[in-house]
mmCIF file of C-alpha atoms in Angstrom:
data_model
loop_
_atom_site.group_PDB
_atom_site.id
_atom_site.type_symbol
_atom_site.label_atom_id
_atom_site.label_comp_id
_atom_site.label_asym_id
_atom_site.label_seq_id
_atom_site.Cartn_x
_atom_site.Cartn_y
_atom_site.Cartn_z
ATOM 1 C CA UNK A 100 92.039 123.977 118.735
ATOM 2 C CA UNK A 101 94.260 122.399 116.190
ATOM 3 C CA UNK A 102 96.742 125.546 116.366
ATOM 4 C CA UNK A 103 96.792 125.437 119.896
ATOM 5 C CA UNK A 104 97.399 121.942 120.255
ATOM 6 C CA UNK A 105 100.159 122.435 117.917
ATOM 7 C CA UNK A 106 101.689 125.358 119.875
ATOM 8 C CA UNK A 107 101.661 123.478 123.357
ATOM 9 C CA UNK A 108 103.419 120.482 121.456
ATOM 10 C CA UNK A 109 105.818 122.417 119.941
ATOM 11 C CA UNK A 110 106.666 124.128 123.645
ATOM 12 C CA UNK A 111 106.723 120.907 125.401
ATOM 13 C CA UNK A 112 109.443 119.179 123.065
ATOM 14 C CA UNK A 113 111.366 122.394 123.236
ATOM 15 C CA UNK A 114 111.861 121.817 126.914
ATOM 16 C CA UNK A 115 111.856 118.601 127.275
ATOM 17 C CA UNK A 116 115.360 116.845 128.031
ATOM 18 C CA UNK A 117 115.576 113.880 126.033
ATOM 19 C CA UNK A 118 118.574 112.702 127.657
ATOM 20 C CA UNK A 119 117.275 111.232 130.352
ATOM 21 C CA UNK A 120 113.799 108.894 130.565
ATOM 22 C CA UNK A 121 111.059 111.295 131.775
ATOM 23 C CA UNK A 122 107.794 109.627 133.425
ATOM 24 C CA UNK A 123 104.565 110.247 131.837
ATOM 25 C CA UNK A 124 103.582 112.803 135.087
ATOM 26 C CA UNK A 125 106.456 115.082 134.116
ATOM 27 C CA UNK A 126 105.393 115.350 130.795
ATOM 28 C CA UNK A 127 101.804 116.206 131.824
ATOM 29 C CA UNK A 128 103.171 118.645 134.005
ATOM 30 C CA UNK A 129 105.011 120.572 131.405
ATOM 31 C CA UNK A 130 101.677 119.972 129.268
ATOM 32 C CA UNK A 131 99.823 122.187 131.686
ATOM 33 C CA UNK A 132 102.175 124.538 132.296
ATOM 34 C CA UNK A 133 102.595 125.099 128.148
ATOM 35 C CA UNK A 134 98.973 124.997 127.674
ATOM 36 C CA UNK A 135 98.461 128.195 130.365
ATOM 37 C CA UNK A 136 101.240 129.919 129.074
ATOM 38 C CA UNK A 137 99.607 129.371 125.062
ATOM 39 C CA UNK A 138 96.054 130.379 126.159
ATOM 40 C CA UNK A 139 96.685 133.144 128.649
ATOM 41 C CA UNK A 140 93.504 135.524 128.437
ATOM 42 C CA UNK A 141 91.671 133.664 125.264
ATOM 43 C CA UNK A 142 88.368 133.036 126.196
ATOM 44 C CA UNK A 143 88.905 128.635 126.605
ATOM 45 C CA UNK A 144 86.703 126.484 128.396
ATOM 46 C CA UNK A 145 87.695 123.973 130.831
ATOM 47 C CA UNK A 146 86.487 121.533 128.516
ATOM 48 C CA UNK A 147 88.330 122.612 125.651
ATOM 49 C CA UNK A 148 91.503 123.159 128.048
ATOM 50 C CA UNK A 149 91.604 119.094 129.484
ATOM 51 C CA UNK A 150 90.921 118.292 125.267
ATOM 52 C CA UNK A 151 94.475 120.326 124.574
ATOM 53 C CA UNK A 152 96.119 118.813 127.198
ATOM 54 C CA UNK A 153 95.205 115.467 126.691
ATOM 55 C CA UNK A 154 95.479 115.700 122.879
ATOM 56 C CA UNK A 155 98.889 116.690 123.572
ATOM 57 C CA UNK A 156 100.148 114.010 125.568
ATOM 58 C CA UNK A 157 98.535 111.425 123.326
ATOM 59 C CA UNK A 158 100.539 112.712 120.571
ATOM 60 C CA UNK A 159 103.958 112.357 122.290
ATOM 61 C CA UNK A 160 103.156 109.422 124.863
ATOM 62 C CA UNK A 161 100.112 107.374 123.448
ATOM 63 C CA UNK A 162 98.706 106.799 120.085
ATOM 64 C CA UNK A 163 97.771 110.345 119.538
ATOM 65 C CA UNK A 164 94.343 111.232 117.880
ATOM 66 C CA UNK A 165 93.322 107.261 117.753
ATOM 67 C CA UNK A 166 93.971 107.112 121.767
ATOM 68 C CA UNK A 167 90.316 108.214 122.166
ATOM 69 C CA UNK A 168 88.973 105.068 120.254
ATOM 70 C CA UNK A 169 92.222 102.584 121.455
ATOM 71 C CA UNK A 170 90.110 103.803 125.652
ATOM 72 C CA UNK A 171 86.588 103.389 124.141
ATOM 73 C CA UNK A 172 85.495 99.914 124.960
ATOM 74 C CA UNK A 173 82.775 99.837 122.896
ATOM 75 C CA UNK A 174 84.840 100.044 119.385
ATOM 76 C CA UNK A 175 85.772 96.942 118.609
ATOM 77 C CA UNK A 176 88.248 97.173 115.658
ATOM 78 C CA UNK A 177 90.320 100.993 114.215
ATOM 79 C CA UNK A 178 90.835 101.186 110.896
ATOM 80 C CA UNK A 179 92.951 103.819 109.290
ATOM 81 C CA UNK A 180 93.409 104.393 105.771
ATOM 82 C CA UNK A 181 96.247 106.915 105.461
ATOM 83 C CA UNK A 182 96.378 109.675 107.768
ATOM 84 C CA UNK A 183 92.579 111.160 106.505
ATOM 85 C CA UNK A 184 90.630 108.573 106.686
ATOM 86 C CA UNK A 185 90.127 107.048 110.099
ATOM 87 C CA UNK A 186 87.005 104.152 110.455
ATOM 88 C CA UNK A 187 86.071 102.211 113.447
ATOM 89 C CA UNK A 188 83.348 99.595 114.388
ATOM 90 C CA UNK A 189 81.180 99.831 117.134
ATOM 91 C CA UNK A 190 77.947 97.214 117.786
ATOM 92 C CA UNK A 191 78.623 95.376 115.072
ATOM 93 C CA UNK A 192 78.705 98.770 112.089
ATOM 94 C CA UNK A 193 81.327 100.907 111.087
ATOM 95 C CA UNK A 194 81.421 104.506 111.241
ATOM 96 C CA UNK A 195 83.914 107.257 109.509
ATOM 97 C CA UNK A 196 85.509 109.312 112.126
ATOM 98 C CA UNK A 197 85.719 113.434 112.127
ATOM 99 C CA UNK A 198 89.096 113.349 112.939
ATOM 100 C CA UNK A 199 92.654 113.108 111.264
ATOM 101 C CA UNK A 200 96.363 112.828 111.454
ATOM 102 C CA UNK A 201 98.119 115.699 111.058
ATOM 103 C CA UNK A 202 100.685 114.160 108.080
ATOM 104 C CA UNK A 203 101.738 111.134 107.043
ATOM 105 C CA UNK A 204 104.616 111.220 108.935
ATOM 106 C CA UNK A 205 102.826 111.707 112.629
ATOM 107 C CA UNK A 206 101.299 108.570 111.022
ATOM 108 C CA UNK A 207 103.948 106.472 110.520
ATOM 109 C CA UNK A 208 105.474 108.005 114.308
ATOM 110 C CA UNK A 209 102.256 106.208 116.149
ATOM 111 C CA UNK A 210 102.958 102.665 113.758
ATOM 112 C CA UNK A 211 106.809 103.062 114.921
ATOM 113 C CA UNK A 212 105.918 103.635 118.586
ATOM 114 C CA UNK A 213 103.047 100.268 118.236
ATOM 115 C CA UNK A 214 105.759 98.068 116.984
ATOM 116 C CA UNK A 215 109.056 98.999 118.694
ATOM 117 C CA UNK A 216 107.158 98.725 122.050
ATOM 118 C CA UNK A 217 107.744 95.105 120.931
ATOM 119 C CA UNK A 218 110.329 94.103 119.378
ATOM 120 C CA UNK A 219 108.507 94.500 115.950
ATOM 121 C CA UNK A 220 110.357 96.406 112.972
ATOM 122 C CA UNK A 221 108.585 98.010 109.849
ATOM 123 C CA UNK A 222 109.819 99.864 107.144
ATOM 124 C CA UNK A 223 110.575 100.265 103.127
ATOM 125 C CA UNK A 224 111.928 96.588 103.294
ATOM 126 C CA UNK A 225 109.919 94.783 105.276
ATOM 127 C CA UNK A 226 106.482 97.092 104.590
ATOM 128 C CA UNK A 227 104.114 94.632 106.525
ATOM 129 C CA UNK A 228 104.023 93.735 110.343
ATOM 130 C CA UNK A 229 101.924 92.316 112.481
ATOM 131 C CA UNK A 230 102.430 93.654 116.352
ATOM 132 C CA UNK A 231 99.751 94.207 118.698
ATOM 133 C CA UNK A 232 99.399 96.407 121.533
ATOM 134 C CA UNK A 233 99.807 96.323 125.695
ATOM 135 C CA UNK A 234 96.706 95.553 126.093
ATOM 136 C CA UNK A 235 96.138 92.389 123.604
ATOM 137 C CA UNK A 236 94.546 94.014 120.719
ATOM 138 C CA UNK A 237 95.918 92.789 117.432
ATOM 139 C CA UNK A 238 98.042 94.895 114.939
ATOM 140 C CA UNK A 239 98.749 95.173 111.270
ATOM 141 C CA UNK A 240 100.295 97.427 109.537
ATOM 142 C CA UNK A 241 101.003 98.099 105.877
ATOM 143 C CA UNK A 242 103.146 101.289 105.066
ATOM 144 C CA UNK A 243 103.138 103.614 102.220
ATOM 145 C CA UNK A 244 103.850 102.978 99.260
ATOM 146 C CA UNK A 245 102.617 99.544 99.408
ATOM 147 C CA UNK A 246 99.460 101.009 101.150
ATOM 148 C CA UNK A 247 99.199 103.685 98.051
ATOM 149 C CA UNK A 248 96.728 105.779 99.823
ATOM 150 C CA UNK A 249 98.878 106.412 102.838
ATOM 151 C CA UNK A 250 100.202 103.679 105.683
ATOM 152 C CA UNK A 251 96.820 101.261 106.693
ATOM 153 C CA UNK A 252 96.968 100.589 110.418
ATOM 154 C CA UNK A 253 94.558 98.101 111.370
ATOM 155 C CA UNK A 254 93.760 97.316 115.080
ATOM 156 C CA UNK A 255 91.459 94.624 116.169
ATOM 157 C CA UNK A 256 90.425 95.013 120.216
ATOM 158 C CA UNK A 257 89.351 92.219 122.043
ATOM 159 C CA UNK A 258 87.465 92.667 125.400
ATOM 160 C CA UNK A 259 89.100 92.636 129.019
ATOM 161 C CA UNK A 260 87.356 89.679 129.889
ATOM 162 C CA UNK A 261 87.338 86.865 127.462
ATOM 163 C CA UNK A 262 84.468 85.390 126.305
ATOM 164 C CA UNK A 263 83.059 82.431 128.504
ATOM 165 C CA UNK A 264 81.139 79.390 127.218
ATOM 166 C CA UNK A 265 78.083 80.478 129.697
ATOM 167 C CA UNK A 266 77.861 84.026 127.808
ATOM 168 C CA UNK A 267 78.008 82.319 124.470
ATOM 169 C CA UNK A 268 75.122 80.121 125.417
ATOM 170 C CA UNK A 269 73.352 83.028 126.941
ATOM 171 C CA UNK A 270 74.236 85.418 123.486
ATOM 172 C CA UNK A 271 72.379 81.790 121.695
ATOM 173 C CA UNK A 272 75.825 81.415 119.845
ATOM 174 C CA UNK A 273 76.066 77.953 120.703
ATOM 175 C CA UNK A 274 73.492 76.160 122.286
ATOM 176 C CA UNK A 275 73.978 73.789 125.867
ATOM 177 C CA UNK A 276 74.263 70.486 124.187
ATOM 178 C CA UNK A 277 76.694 71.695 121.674
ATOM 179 C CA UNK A 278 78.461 73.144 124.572
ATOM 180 C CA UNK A 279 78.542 69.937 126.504
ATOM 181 C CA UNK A 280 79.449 67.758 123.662
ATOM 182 C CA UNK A 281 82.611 69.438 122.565
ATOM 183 C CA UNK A 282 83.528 69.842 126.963
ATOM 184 C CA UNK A 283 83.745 66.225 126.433
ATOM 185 C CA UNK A 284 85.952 66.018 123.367
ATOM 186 C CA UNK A 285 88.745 68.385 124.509
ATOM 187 C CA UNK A 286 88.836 66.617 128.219
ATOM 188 C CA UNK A 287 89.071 63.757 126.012
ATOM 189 C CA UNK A 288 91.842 64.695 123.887
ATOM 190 C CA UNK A 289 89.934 65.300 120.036
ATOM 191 C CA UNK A 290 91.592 67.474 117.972
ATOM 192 C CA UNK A 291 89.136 70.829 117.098
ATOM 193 C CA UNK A 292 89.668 73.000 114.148
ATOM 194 C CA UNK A 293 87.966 76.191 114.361
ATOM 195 C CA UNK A 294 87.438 77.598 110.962
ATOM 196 C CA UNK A 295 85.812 81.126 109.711
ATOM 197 C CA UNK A 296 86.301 84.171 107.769
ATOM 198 C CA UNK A 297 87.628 87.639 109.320
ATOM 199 C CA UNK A 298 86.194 88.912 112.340
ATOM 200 C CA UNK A 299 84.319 85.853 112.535
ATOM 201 C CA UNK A 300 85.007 85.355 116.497
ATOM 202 C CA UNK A 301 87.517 82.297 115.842
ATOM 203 C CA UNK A 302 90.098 83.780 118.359
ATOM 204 C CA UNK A 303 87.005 84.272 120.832
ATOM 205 C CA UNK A 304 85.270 81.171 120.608
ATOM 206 C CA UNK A 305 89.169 79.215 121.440
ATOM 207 C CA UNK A 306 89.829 81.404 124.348
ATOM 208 C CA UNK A 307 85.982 80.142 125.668
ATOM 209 C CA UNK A 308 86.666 76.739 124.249
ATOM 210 C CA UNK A 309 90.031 76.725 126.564
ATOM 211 C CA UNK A 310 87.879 76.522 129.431
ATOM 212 C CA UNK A 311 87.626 73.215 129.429
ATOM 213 C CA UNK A 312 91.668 72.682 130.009
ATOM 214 C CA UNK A 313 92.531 70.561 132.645
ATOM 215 C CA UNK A 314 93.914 73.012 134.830
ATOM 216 C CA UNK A 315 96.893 70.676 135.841
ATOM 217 C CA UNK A 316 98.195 70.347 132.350
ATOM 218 C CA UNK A 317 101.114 72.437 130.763
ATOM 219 C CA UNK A 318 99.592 74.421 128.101
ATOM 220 C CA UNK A 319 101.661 76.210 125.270
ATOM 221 C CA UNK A 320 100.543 78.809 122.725
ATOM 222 C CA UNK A 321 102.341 80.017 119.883
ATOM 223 C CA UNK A 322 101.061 82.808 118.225
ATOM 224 C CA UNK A 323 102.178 85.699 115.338
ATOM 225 C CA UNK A 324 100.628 88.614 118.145
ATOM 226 C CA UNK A 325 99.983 87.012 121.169
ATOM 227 C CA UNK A 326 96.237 87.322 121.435
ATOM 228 C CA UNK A 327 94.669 84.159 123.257
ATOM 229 C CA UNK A 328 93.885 85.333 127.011
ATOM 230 C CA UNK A 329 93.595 81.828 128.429
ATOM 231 C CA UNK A 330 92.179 81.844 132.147
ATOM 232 C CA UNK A 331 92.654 79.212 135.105
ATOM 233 C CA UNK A 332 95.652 77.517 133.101
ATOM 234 C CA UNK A 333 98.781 77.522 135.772
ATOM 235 C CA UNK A 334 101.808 76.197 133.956
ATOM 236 C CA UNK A 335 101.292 78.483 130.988
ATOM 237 C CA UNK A 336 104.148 79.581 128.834
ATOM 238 C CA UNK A 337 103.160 81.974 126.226
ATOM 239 C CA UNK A 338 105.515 82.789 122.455
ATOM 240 C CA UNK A 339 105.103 84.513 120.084
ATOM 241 C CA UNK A 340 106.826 84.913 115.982
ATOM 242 C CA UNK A 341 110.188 87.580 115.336
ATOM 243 C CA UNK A 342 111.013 89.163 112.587
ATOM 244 C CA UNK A 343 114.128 90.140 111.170
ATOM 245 C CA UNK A 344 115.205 93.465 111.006
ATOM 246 C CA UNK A 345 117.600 95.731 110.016
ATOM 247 C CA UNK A 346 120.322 94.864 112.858
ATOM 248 C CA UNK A 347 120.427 91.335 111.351
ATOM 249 C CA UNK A 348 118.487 90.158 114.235
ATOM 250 C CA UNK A 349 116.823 86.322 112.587
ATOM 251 C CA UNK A 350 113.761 85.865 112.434
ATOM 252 C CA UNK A 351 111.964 83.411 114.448
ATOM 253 C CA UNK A 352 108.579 81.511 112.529
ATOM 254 C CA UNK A 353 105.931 79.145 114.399
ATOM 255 C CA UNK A 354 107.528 76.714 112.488
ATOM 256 C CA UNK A 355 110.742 77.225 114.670
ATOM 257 C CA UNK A 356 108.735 77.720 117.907
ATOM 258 C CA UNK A 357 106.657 74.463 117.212
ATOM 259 C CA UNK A 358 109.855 72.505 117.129
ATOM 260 C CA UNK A 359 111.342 73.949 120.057
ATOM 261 C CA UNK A 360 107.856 73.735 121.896
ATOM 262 C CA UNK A 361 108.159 69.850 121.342
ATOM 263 C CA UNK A 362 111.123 69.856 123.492
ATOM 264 C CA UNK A 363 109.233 71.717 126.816
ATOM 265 C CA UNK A 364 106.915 68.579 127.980
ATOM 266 C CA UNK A 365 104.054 69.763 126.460
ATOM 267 C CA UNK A 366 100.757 68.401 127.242
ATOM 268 C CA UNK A 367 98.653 70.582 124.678
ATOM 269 C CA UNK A 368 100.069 73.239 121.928
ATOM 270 C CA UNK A 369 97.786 75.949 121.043
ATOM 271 C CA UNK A 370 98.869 77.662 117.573
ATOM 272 C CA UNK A 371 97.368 80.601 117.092
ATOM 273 C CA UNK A 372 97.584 80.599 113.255
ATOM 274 C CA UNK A 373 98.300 78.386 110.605
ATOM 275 C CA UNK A 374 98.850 79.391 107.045
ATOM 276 C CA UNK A 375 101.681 77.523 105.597
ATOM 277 C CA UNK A 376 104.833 75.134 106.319
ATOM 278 C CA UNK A 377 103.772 74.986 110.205
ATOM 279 C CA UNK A 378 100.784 72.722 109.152
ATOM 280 C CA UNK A 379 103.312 69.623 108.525
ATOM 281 C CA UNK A 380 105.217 70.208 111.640
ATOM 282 C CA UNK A 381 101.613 70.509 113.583
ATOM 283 C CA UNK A 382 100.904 67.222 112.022
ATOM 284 C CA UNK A 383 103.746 65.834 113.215
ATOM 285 C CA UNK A 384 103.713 67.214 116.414
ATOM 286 C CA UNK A 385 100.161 65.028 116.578
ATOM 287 C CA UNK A 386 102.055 62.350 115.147
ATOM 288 C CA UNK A 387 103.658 61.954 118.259
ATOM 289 C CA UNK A 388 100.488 62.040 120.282
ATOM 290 C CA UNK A 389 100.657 65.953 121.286
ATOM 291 C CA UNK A 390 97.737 67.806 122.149
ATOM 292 C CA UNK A 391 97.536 70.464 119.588
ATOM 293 C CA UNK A 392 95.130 73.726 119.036
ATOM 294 C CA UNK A 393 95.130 76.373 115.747
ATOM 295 C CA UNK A 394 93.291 79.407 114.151
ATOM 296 C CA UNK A 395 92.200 79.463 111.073
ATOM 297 C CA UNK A 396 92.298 76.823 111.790
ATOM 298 C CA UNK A 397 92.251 76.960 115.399
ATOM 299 C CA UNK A 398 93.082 73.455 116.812
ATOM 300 C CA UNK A 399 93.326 71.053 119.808
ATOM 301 C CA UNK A 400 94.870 67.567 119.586
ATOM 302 C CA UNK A 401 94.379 65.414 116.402
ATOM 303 C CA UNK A 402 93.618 61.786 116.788
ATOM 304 C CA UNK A 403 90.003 61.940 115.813
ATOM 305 C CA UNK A 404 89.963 65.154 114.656
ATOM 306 C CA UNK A 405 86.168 67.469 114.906
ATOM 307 C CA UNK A 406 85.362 70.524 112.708
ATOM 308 C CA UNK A 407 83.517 73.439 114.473
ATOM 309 C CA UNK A 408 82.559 75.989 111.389
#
């Protein structure tokens, strides 16, 4: 299948006229008509003709060979180490997947098309991005040679639906009087830092934790990849970190975008990470009696401030 999927792609960017923008049912067109003209009389099934076809336009409009796990809802986090070794969680274990990239370079094509879809840049100077993709899941990315065994492309999914506080109660990840207790402290204004390791469910337990909001209140979030799917807020304005590249475009920090989010009547900042300087300007942003939320810390306004580990 591998030469034929390679034949059909070849075909396909042969006629394709890259002058102009062509829409993703063109391209599926010329996919089938390339893929009959390749197989003619070879004894293919149906099956293994829609697998060439879609394999194909995965590898020139989607995410090629990882596409498959990107649409599985199920996997929860893709893990590639260098274009052989591909891993990816599912219920809570990992698993080593049967498939590969076809170089290095088709590799580094899918990372390019992840983080120029927006407004991301990596390469040999700046070897390390974070990005994330259309449909929230977060991004990193760590090219070769820094990543020695090939570029590591790391994607964390998060559900459609976020999390509610009902479904963590009914999981027994927090129990109702918890629940209740910390409904009161956010209506009341308490700052809450929610702290954990990796793929602890930090990011999750905010976006359930959010649900207790005033919905009338102007809510901003600030995050590196915008992550935080925050539900029932109306006056919502959502940023998220730049980083400089190559056309001397600045970057832009969360230090900058705390700053300027103190000057957009703010009733509560939500900061999706904090790792370094943009502590001290969250700290004065509570100073001056802003609500404020991070991860990592994960936080809501600071006057009496409650730790949720």
């Amino acid at each position: 299948m591998d030469e034929i999927i390679r034949a059909v792609q070849k075909q396909v960017l042969s006629e394709m006229d890259l002058s102009r923008d062509i829409s993703d049912e063109e391209v599926r067109v010329m996919i089938t008509k390339a893929t009959r003209a390749i197989i003619g009389i070879r004894s293919v099934s149906l099956k293994e003709r829609v697998f060439v076809e879609n394999a194909v336009f995965n590898g020139l409009r989607r995410l090629d060979i990882i596409q498959e796990l990107v649409e599985d809802e199920d996997v929860t986090e893709i893990m590639v180490n260098g274009p052989n070794h591909i891993f990816y969680e599912r219920g809570g274990a990992i698993y080593q997947w049967d498939r590969k990239f076809e170089s290095e370079e088709k590799l580094q094509d899918v990372v390019q098309r992840i983080v120029g879809n927006h407004n991301r840049s990596v390469n040999l100077a700046s070897p390390i991005v974070d990005s994330r993709l259309d449909d929230g899941s977060r991004v990193n990315v760590v090219l070769s040679p820094v990543a020695i065994n090939g570029t590591t492309l790391t994607i964390r999914k998060f559900p459609k639906e976020p999390m509610s506080m009902a479904r963590l109660i009914e999981l027994g990840s927090i129990s109702e009087e918890a629940a209740e207790f910390l409904r009161i402290m956010v209506q009341a204004g308490r700052s809450i830092f929610v702290t954990g390791g990796t793929g602890s469910g930090k990011t999750t337990f905010l976006n359930a934790l959010s649900e207790y909001i005033p919905s009338d209140e102007r809510v901003i979030t600030i995050e590196d990849s915008a992550e935080l799917q925050l539900k029932g807020i109306k006056n919502l304005v959502r940023m998220e970190t730049r980083g400089a590249n190559n056309r001397q475009v600045e970057p832009i920090t969360i230090r900058d975008l705390i700053k300027t989010a103190l000057r957009m009547r703010p009733d509560r900042i939500i900061v999706g990470e904090c790792r370094g300087g943009e502590a001290f300007d969250m700290l004065q942003a509570m100073n001056t009696g802003h609500l404020v939320f991070p991860s990592c810390l994960h936080y809501f306004h600071l006057r009496n401030p409650l730790f949720v580990v």
